[in-house]
GROMACS .gro file of C-alpha atoms in nm:
model
  448
    1MET     CA    1   6.435  16.071  11.066
    2VAL     CA    2   6.409  15.728  11.231
    3ASN     CA    3   6.183  15.612  10.946
    4PHE     CA    4   6.442  15.740  10.697
    5VAL     CA    5   6.717  15.527  10.853
    6ASP     CA    6   6.488  15.224  10.874
    7LEU     CA    7   6.401  15.268  10.505
    8ILE     CA    8   6.769  15.260  10.409
    9LEU     CA    9   6.832  14.948  10.619
   10ASN     CA   10   6.531  14.770  10.468
   11ARG     CA   11   6.654  14.842  10.117
   12LEU     CA   12   7.003  14.708  10.194
   13HIS     CA   13   6.866  14.367  10.308
   14LEU     CA   14   7.155  14.316  10.548
   15PRO     CA   15   7.195  14.015  10.778
   16GLU     CA   16   7.115  14.086  11.142
   17SER     CA   17   7.483  14.076  11.241
   18ARG     CA   18   7.560  14.371  11.012
   19GLU     CA   19   7.239  14.572  11.044
   20LYS     CA   20   7.329  14.717  11.386
   21ILE     CA   21   7.672  14.826  11.262
   22VAL     CA   22   7.541  14.985  10.943
   23SER     CA   23   7.260  15.157  11.135
   24ASN     CA   24   7.516  15.303  11.373
   25LEU     CA   25   7.730  15.421  11.080
   26ILE     CA   26   7.433  15.589  10.911
   27TRP     CA   27   7.341  15.770  11.233
   28SER     CA   28   7.703  15.880  11.277
   29VAL     CA   29   7.719  16.023  10.925
   30LEU     CA   30   7.377  16.184  10.950
   31GLY     CA   31   7.450  16.345  11.285
   32LYS     CA   32   7.792  16.472  11.183
   33VAL     CA   33   7.661  16.615  10.855
   34VAL     CA   34   7.369  16.792  11.022
   35ASN     CA   35   7.583  16.929  11.306
   36LEU     CA   36   7.868  17.043  11.084
   37LEU     CA   37   7.646  17.201  10.821
   38GLY     CA   38   7.426  17.362  11.086
   39GLY     CA   39   7.728  17.493  11.272
   40LEU     CA   40   7.884  17.617  10.949
   41LEU     CA   41   7.566  17.797  10.846
   42VAL     CA   42   7.537  17.979  11.178
   43GLY     CA   43   7.912  18.039  11.183
   44VAL     CA   44   7.896  18.206  10.844
   45ILE     CA   45   7.609  18.433  10.948
   46VAL     CA   46   7.772  18.518  11.281
   47ALA     CA   47   8.109  18.586  11.114
   48ARG     CA   48   7.951  18.822  10.860
   49TYR     CA   49   7.770  19.000  11.143
   50LEU     CA   50   8.064  19.029  11.385
   51GLY     CA   51   8.331  19.106  11.125
   52THR     CA   52   8.687  18.979  11.106
   53VAL     CA   53   8.813  19.130  11.433
   54GLN     CA   54   8.530  19.034  11.671
   55TYR     CA   55   8.494  18.694  11.503
   56GLY     CA   56   8.865  18.648  11.570
   57VAL     CA   57   8.818  18.745  11.935
   58MET     CA   58   8.535  18.495  11.973
   59ASN     CA   59   8.747  18.211  11.834
   60TYR     CA   60   9.043  18.322  12.044
   61VAL     CA   61   8.828  18.283  12.358
   62ILE     CA   62   8.699  17.942  12.250
   63GLY     CA   63   9.051  17.828  12.161
   64PHE     CA   64   9.193  17.949  12.492
   65VAL     CA   65   8.943  17.746  12.695
   66ALA     CA   66   8.984  17.444  12.465
   67LEU     CA   67   9.353  17.426  12.559
   68PHE     CA   68   9.254  17.310  12.908
   69GLN     CA   69   8.963  17.082  12.817
   70PRO     CA   70   9.175  16.763  12.787
   71PHE     CA   71   9.309  16.810  13.140
   72ALA     CA   72   8.952  16.820  13.271
   73MET     CA   73   8.860  16.511  13.068
   74PHE     CA   74   9.185  16.344  13.187
   75GLY     CA   75   9.182  16.096  12.898
   76LEU     CA   76   8.886  15.920  13.058
   77ASP     CA   77   8.665  15.911  12.746
   78SER     CA   78   8.864  15.645  12.558
   79ILE     CA   79   8.919  15.437  12.871
   80GLU     CA   80   8.548  15.454  12.956
   81VAL     CA   81   8.447  15.331  12.608
   82ARG     CA   82   8.700  15.049  12.633
   83GLU     CA   83   8.584  14.942  12.979
   84GLU     CA   84   8.216  14.951  12.886
   85SER     CA   85   8.282  14.754  12.565
   86ARG     CA   86   8.461  14.489  12.769
   87GLY     CA   87   8.179  14.472  13.027
   88VAL     CA   88   8.406  14.370  13.316
   89LYS     CA   89   8.252  14.620  13.562
   90PRO     CA   90   7.882  14.717  13.597
   91TYR     CA   91   7.814  15.016  13.373
   92GLN     CA   92   7.659  15.204  13.668
   93THR     CA   93   7.994  15.190  13.847
   94ILE     CA   94   8.188  15.298  13.539
   95LEU     CA   95   7.955  15.591  13.470
   96GLY     CA   96   7.931  15.708  13.830
   97THR     CA   97   8.304  15.692  13.891
   98ALA     CA   98   8.399  15.855  13.559
   99PHE     CA   99   8.144  16.133  13.609
  100GLY     CA  100   8.263  16.209  13.962
  101LEU     CA  101   8.622  16.231  13.847
  102LYS     CA  102   8.533  16.461  13.558
  103VAL     CA  103   8.334  16.703  13.774
  104VAL     CA  104   8.617  16.743  14.024
  105LEU     CA  105   8.876  16.788  13.749
  106ALA     CA  106   8.653  17.035  13.562
  107LEU     CA  107   8.619  17.258  13.870
  108CYS     CA  108   8.995  17.252  13.924
  109PHE     CA  109   9.079  17.350  13.568
  110MET     CA  110   8.810  17.614  13.548
  111SER     CA  111   9.003  17.785  13.827
  112VAL     CA  112   9.326  17.747  13.629
  113ILE     CA  113   9.166  17.895  13.315
  114ILE     CA  114   9.032  18.199  13.497
  115THR     CA  115   9.359  18.261  13.684
  116LEU     CA  116   9.572  18.241  13.370
  117SER     CA  117   9.336  18.465  13.176
  118PHE     CA  118   9.392  18.739  13.436
  119LEU     CA  119   9.769  18.693  13.413
  120ILE     CA  120   9.798  18.674  13.032
  121GLU     CA  121   9.526  18.902  12.898
  122SER     CA  122   9.535  19.280  12.939
  123ASP     CA  123   9.192  19.322  12.779
  124LYS     CA  124   8.937  19.287  13.062
  125GLU     CA  125   8.653  19.219  12.820
  126VAL     CA  126   8.839  18.917  12.680
  127VAL     CA  127   8.902  18.794  13.035
  128MET     CA  128   8.531  18.817  13.114
  129LEU     CA  129   8.442  18.624  12.798
  130ILE     CA  130   8.691  18.351  12.890
  131MET     CA  131   8.538  18.325  13.238
  132ILE     CA  132   8.191  18.276  13.090
  133TYR     CA  133   8.295  18.019  12.832
  134SER     CA  134   8.496  17.821  13.090
  135LEU     CA  135   8.163  17.690  13.221
  136SER     CA  136   8.154  17.465  12.915
  137VAL     CA  137   8.435  17.260  13.073
  138LEU     CA  138   8.206  17.164  13.363
  139PHE     CA  139   7.906  17.068  13.150
  140ASN     CA  140   8.124  16.855  12.923
  141SER     CA  141   8.135  16.606  13.212
  142ALA     CA  142   7.801  16.479  13.080
  143ASN     CA  143   7.995  16.313  12.797
  144VAL     CA  144   8.006  16.000  13.013
  145MET     CA  145   7.654  15.921  12.888
  146ARG     CA  146   7.759  15.981  12.529
  147ASN     CA  147   8.050  15.740  12.575
  148TYR     CA  148   7.816  15.475  12.711
  149PHE     CA  149   7.597  15.484  12.402
  150ILE     CA  150   7.907  15.471  12.178
  151SER     CA  151   8.033  15.162  12.362
  152LEU     CA  152   7.701  14.991  12.285
  153VAL     CA  153   7.727  15.094  11.917
  154LYS     CA  154   7.406  15.296  11.960
  155ASN     CA  155   7.494  15.631  11.811
  156GLU     CA  156   7.127  15.698  11.738
  157TYR     CA  157   7.067  15.847  12.083
  158VAL     CA  158   7.388  16.052  12.070
  159VAL     CA  159   7.301  16.189  11.727
  160LYS     CA  160   6.948  16.287  11.823
  161SER     CA  161   7.080  16.486  12.119
  162GLU     CA  162   7.342  16.658  11.904
  163ILE     CA  163   7.096  16.745  11.628
  164ASN     CA  164   6.849  16.893  11.880
  165ARG     CA  165   7.135  17.097  12.028
  166THR     CA  166   7.229  17.222  11.683
  167VAL     CA  167   6.876  17.326  11.591
  168VAL     CA  168   6.798  17.501  11.921
  169GLY     CA  169   7.142  17.663  11.926
  170MET     CA  170   7.089  17.793  11.571
  171LEU     CA  171   6.756  17.948  11.666
  172ILE     CA  172   6.908  18.122  11.969
  173LYS     CA  173   7.190  18.272  11.762
  174LEU     CA  174   6.949  18.384  11.491
  175VAL     CA  175   6.744  18.564  11.756
  176LEU     CA  176   7.063  18.735  11.879
  177LEU     CA  177   7.141  18.842  11.522
  178TYR     CA  178   6.791  18.983  11.485
  179MET     CA  179   6.838  19.178  11.810
  180ASN     CA  180   7.180  19.312  11.700
  181ALA     CA  181   7.332  19.163  12.015
  182PRO     CA  182   7.700  19.226  12.103
  183LEU     CA  183   7.973  18.959  12.116
  184PHE     CA  184   7.911  18.904  12.490
  185PHE     CA  185   7.574  18.737  12.423
  186PHE     CA  186   7.715  18.513  12.149
  187ILE     CA  187   7.972  18.374  12.394
  188ILE     CA  188   7.686  18.301  12.634
  189ALA     CA  189   7.499  18.131  12.349
  190TYR     CA  190   7.797  17.908  12.261
  191THR     CA  191   7.832  17.818  12.629
  192PHE     CA  192   7.462  17.732  12.642
  193ASP     CA  193   7.516  17.494  12.348
  194VAL     CA  194   7.710  17.268  12.584
  195VAL     CA  195   7.431  17.286  12.842
  196LEU     CA  196   7.178  17.187  12.576
  197LEU     CA  197   7.390  16.891  12.471
  198ALA     CA  198   7.432  16.770  12.829
  199SER     CA  199   7.054  16.794  12.876
  200GLY     CA  200   6.999  16.589  12.560
  201TYR     CA  201   7.232  16.314  12.677
  202LEU     CA  202   7.057  16.307  13.015
  203TYR     CA  203   6.713  16.282  12.854
  204SER     CA  204   6.823  15.997  12.623
  205TYR     CA  205   6.989  15.811  12.910
  206ASN     CA  206   6.687  15.842  13.141
  207ARG     CA  207   6.452  15.728  12.866
  208HIS     CA  208   6.649  15.436  12.721
  209VAL     CA  209   6.879  15.315  13.001
  210GLY     CA  210   6.780  15.424  13.351
  211SER     CA  211   6.819  15.687  13.618
  212VAL     CA  212   7.150  15.851  13.702
  213SER     CA  213   7.061  15.784  14.065
  214GLU     CA  214   7.174  15.426  13.997
  215TRP     CA  215   7.531  15.543  13.932
  216ARG     CA  216   7.781  15.430  14.192
  217TRP     CA  217   8.116  15.576  14.300
  218ASP     CA  218   8.396  15.325  14.353
  219THR     CA  219   8.715  15.468  14.506
  220ASP     CA  220   8.933  15.173  14.407
  221TYR     CA  221   8.798  15.179  14.055
  222ALA     CA  222   8.856  15.556  14.040
  223LYS     CA  223   9.224  15.491  14.115
  224TYR     CA  224   9.231  15.232  13.837
  225LEU     CA  225   9.071  15.472  13.588
  226LEU     CA  226   9.314  15.749  13.679
  227LYS     CA  227   9.608  15.511  13.642
  228GLU     CA  228   9.488  15.389  13.302
  229SER     CA  229   9.399  15.733  13.172
  230PHE     CA  230   9.697  15.930  13.304
  231PRO     CA  231   9.917  15.857  12.998
  232LEU     CA  232   9.626  15.966  12.778
  233VAL     CA  233   9.572  16.300  12.953
  234LEU     CA  234   9.926  16.396  12.865
  235THR     CA  235   9.868  16.271  12.513
  236TYR     CA  236   9.537  16.451  12.463
  237ALA     CA  237   9.680  16.766  12.620
  238ALA     CA  238   9.967  16.761  12.371
  239VAL     CA  239   9.723  16.695  12.087
  240VAL     CA  240   9.492  16.981  12.184
  241VAL     CA  241   9.789  17.212  12.232
  242TYR     CA  242   9.913  17.156  11.878
  243GLN     CA  243   9.555  17.154  11.746
  244ARG     CA  244   9.438  17.467  11.928
  245ILE     CA  245   9.734  17.671  12.046
  246ASP     CA  246   9.791  17.801  11.694
  247GLN     CA  247   9.485  18.027  11.730
  248VAL     CA  248   9.606  18.158  12.066
  249MET     CA  249   9.957  18.217  11.929
  250ILE     CA  250   9.822  18.389  11.616
  251GLY     CA  251   9.618  18.621  11.839
  252ASN     CA  252   9.918  18.707  12.057
  253ILE     CA  253  10.192  18.722  11.791
  254ILE     CA  254   9.998  18.869  11.496
  255ASP     CA  255   9.647  18.999  11.579
  256LYS     CA  256   9.291  18.886  11.652
  257GLU     CA  257   9.183  18.951  11.291
  258SER     CA  258   9.426  18.685  11.168
  259VAL     CA  259   9.265  18.444  11.415
  260GLY     CA  260   8.942  18.507  11.226
  261TYR     CA  261   9.097  18.407  10.893
  262PHE     CA  262   9.254  18.094  11.040
  263SER     CA  263   8.926  18.004  11.211
  264VAL     CA  264   8.734  18.029  10.884
  265ALA     CA  265   8.972  17.780  10.721
  266SER     CA  266   8.958  17.557  11.030
  267LYS     CA  267   8.578  17.538  11.015
  268PHE     CA  268   8.592  17.380  10.670
  269VAL     CA  269   8.877  17.149  10.766
  270GLU     CA  270   8.664  17.022  11.057
  271ILE     CA  271   8.415  16.904  10.797
  272LEU     CA  272   8.693  16.704  10.632
  273MET     CA  273   8.805  16.550  10.957
  274PHE     CA  274   8.461  16.411  11.032
  275VAL     CA  275   8.547  16.121  10.796
  276SER     CA  276   8.811  15.975  11.026
  277VAL     CA  277   8.630  16.079  11.346
  278MET     CA  278   8.312  15.907  11.228
  279LEU     CA  279   8.497  15.587  11.145
  280VAL     CA  280   8.692  15.588  11.472
  281GLN     CA  281   8.377  15.626  11.683
  282THR     CA  282   8.189  15.358  11.490
  283ILE     CA  283   8.460  15.098  11.436
  284THR     CA  284   8.654  15.116  11.766
  285PRO     CA  285   8.401  14.907  11.967
  286ILE     CA  286   8.398  14.655  11.680
  287LEU     CA  287   8.778  14.628  11.681
  288VAL     CA  288   8.774  14.576  12.060
  289GLN     CA  289   8.543  14.278  12.009
  290CYS     CA  290   8.750  14.149  11.714
  291ARG     CA  291   9.063  14.148  11.928
  292GLU     CA  292   8.882  13.953  12.198
  293ARG     CA  293   8.794  13.685  11.940
  294SER     CA  294   9.107  13.670  11.725
  295GLN     CA  295   9.431  13.863  11.687
  296GLU     CA  296   9.441  13.778  11.318
  297GLU     CA  297   9.091  13.915  11.261
  298TYR     CA  298   9.179  14.230  11.457
  299GLU     CA  299   9.492  14.298  11.251
  300LYS     CA  300   9.308  14.246  10.923
  301LYS     CA  301   9.018  14.473  11.018
  302GLY     CA  302   9.252  14.728  11.175
  303GLN     CA  303   9.456  14.763  10.855
  304MET     CA  304   9.143  14.799  10.647
  305PHE     CA  305   9.015  15.058  10.892
  306MET     CA  306   9.338  15.256  10.852
  307ASN     CA  307   9.329  15.230  10.471
  308VAL     CA  308   8.972  15.348  10.427
  309SER     CA  309   9.004  15.638  10.671
  310PHE     CA  310   9.324  15.775  10.514
  311TRP     CA  311   9.219  15.757  10.151
  312LEU     CA  312   8.875  15.900  10.209
  313SER     CA  313   9.057  16.194  10.369
  314VAL     CA  314   9.283  16.226  10.062
  315ILE     CA  315   8.985  16.243   9.828
  316CYS     CA  316   8.796  16.495  10.041
  317ALA     CA  317   9.102  16.720  10.095
  318SER     CA  318   9.178  16.729   9.722
  319LEU     CA  319   8.823  16.835   9.641
  320MET     CA  320   8.834  17.110   9.901
  321PHE     CA  321   9.166  17.241   9.765
  322VAL     CA  322   9.015  17.277   9.417
  323CYS     CA  323   8.696  17.443   9.541
  324SER     CA  324   8.843  17.661   9.819
  325THR     CA  325   8.798  17.998   9.643
  326TRP     CA  326   8.431  17.940   9.572
  327ILE     CA  327   8.374  17.790   9.916
  328VAL     CA  328   8.499  18.099  10.104
  329ARG     CA  329   8.355  18.360   9.863
  330TYR     CA  330   8.002  18.220   9.867
  331THR     CA  331   7.991  18.157  10.241
  332TYR     CA  332   8.190  18.403  10.451
  333GLY     CA  333   8.212  18.666  10.176
  334GLU     CA  334   8.473  18.896  10.024
  335HIS     CA  335   8.597  19.029  10.361
  336PHE     CA  336   8.731  18.682  10.446
  337MET     CA  337   8.894  18.600  10.110
  338PHE     CA  338   9.243  18.597  10.264
  339ALA     CA  339   9.129  18.272  10.430
  340VAL     CA  340   9.137  18.099  10.087
  341THR     CA  341   9.516  18.065  10.090
  342VAL     CA  342   9.506  17.935  10.446
  343LEU     CA  343   9.236  17.682  10.354
  344GLN     CA  344   9.426  17.554  10.049
  345VAL     CA  345   9.712  17.457  10.277
  346LEU     CA  346   9.522  17.359  10.591
  347CYS     CA  347   9.284  17.118  10.416
  348PHE     CA  348   9.566  16.862  10.390
  349LYS     CA  349   9.584  16.853  10.768
  350ALA     CA  350   9.301  16.600  10.741
  351LEU     CA  351   9.549  16.338  10.616
  352GLY     CA  352   9.768  16.359  10.924
  353VAL     CA  353   9.465  16.371  11.153
  354SER     CA  354   9.332  16.054  10.992
  355LEU     CA  355   9.656  15.863  11.052
  356SER     CA  356   9.685  16.000  11.404
  357SER     CA  357   9.327  15.932  11.516
  358VAL     CA  358   9.314  15.577  11.381
  359GLY     CA  359   9.657  15.501  11.523
  360GLY     CA  360   9.546  15.649  11.854
  361ALA     CA  361   9.239  15.426  11.863
  362MET     CA  362   9.458  15.118  11.809
  363ILE     CA  363   9.694  15.230  12.083
  364VAL     CA  364   9.404  15.240  12.332
  365ILE     CA  365   9.262  14.907  12.212
  366GLU     CA  366   9.601  14.739  12.255
  367GLY     CA  367   9.659  14.898  12.597
  368LEU     CA  368   9.971  15.087  12.486
  369GLN     CA  369   9.851  15.434  12.585
  370ARG     CA  370  10.123  15.482  12.848
  371TYR     CA  371  10.372  15.553  12.568
  372ALA     CA  372  10.142  15.775  12.361
  373VAL     CA  373  10.261  16.092  12.530
  374LEU     CA  374  10.601  16.052  12.361
  375ARG     CA  375  10.460  16.089  12.011
  376ASP     CA  376  10.224  16.374  12.096
  377VAL     CA  377  10.477  16.576  12.290
  378LEU     CA  378  10.686  16.572  11.971
  379GLY     CA  379  10.393  16.722  11.780
  380CYS     CA  380  10.335  16.978  12.054
  381VAL     CA  381  10.699  17.091  12.060
  382CYS     CA  382  10.703  17.104  11.680
  383CYS     CA  383  10.392  17.325  11.678
  384VAL     CA  384  10.507  17.572  11.943
  385VAL     CA  385  10.865  17.606  11.818
  386LEU     CA  386  10.779  17.639  11.448
  387ASN     CA  387  10.496  17.886  11.514
  388ASN     CA  388  10.725  18.103  11.724
  389ILE     CA  389  10.984  18.103  11.446
  390LEU     CA  390  10.760  18.134  11.141
  391LEU     CA  391  10.455  18.339  11.246
  392PRO     CA  392  10.637  18.674  11.289
  393HIS     CA  393  10.793  18.643  10.940
  394TYR     CA  394  10.535  18.463  10.725
  395GLY     CA  395  10.203  18.534  10.892
  396VAL     CA  396   9.898  18.321  10.935
  397VAL     CA  397   9.966  18.094  10.634
  398ALA     CA  398  10.272  17.962  10.819
  399ALA     CA  399  10.041  17.835  11.094
  400ALA     CA  400   9.863  17.617  10.838
  401PHE     CA  401  10.190  17.450  10.731
  402VAL     CA  402  10.291  17.406  11.095
  403ALA     CA  403   9.955  17.240  11.172
  404ILE     CA  404  10.016  16.980  10.899
  405LEU     CA  405  10.375  16.910  11.008
  406SER     CA  406  10.276  16.881  11.374
  407ASN     CA  407  10.010  16.621  11.300
  408LEU     CA  408  10.240  16.417  11.077
  409PHE     CA  409  10.524  16.417  11.328
  410ALA     CA  410  10.300  16.327  11.620
  411GLY     CA  411  10.066  16.076  11.459
  412TYR     CA  412  10.293  15.910  11.204
  413VAL     CA  413  10.669  15.981  11.197
  414SER     CA  414  10.709  15.938  11.574
  415GLY     CA  415  10.607  15.573  11.543
  416LEU     CA  416  10.931  15.505  11.358
  417PHE     CA  417  11.133  15.607  11.664
  418ILE     CA  418  10.915  15.451  11.937
  419PRO     CA  419  10.968  15.070  11.923
  420VAL     CA  420  10.635  14.981  12.084
  421TYR     CA  421  10.448  15.176  11.811
  422ARG     CA  422  10.655  15.059  11.515
  423HIS     CA  423  10.390  14.808  11.407
  424ILE     CA  424  10.138  15.095  11.390
  425PHE     CA  425  10.387  15.299  11.184
  426ILE     CA  426  10.410  15.003  10.943
  427ARG     CA  427  10.031  14.985  10.917
  428GLN     CA  428  10.014  15.358  10.849
  429THR     CA  429  10.283  15.333  10.581
  430LYS     CA  430  10.092  15.050  10.414
  431ALA     CA  431   9.778  15.263  10.426
  432VAL     CA  432   9.957  15.557  10.259
  433LEU     CA  433  10.112  15.342   9.985
  434PHE     CA  434   9.852  15.074   9.918
  435GLY     CA  435   9.540  15.163  10.115
  436TRP     CA  436   9.353  15.302   9.813
  437LYS     CA  437   9.268  14.945   9.717
  438ASP     CA  438   9.028  14.914  10.012
  439ILE     CA  439   8.820  15.221   9.926
  440VAL     CA  440   8.588  14.998   9.724
  441ASN     CA  441   8.581  14.734   9.994
  442VAL     CA  442   8.422  14.923  10.283
  443LYS     CA  443   8.140  14.670  10.318
  444SER     CA  444   8.374  14.398  10.448
  445LEU     CA  445   8.498  14.633  10.720
  446LEU     CA  446   8.151  14.630  10.872
  447GLY     CA  447   8.110  14.255  10.869
  448ARG     CA  448   8.196  14.007  11.138
   0.00000   0.00000   0.00000
């Protein structure tokens, strides 16, 4: 795989200043494609095996735990990448302090997850599954090492860990299928995926950077990180609520089978959203450096970044809309065909996610995250209120429309009403109206 990437770089004949950036982009694309396709393949097989109801239960459990994940992360990921890109503090201090904070927060919110599951769920089996999967919150603390590699624009080590996790995780689930294992063991397998990923990050860090024993806790710096990230935890919590709570609400208001249909559509939409996620992860450290050098350069690159991300999402969403019937029929099968209608609507969620994620990256870069909660609370309220009104009358398809509206309100429209974000709203509007012109000009985005 390394030779494959080197072969591409050699053929491009890029100057040294661009080779690192392009290499990182290739690794990002390669890793995301392998992980998404691998996850989709296993997801299809597992869904066919479990059936619509149990597949819905599994996704309900995963969605329930995911609601609390941003509180455990406390918005520290973006702040960590920013701090490590700036290089003001020793990376050992940043890593050690961020990791310590995440472990403590993870333990606290695992307790919250388990307590609420007992209060909300009458099905004891579902409660037990939630308890098991809540362990993933703790092992996600290892993301501090992933963030460090991203700050260095070295996605190669992140991607290798994620691909290994995908391959091993696939093999485990295939063994479970062969053994005709019940849902209980699949939840354990999905929890173990997070353990595998944390182990991969640790191996890459020990091999290419150093020992975690060098990490240092700094109480004063911990206070600084908490202060900087506090506005983001509210923001990310609101985002995850309106990104994930739909599955929980579908399960409680309609039934677990409908969660299965919505989850099928969501799996394909996740493939669409990798376009903007990939660009955000790759370009954010570059934009941080651009802003340090020149505000003019930062604004130019930032607008181009916004344009390319949005219009790539438009192209991909349109293709998925046209092909949705074939996509569902030849993957999940006839039993899941009701998911086609959901997918045809939900695929356009990628447009709002693109505007929101790129705008969110710029908010962090410009140090404006303290106001971000205002825009995302709007999306959260929109999601909860509209789902409560529409789900009982129009079913699971209504949740797809609500998901699109929530993302647009939070990540785009809200900027019109929040003065400090109005310049980002203007950039987003320019991207929607005129950004298609930069689709053919991606190469300049990667240059200095």
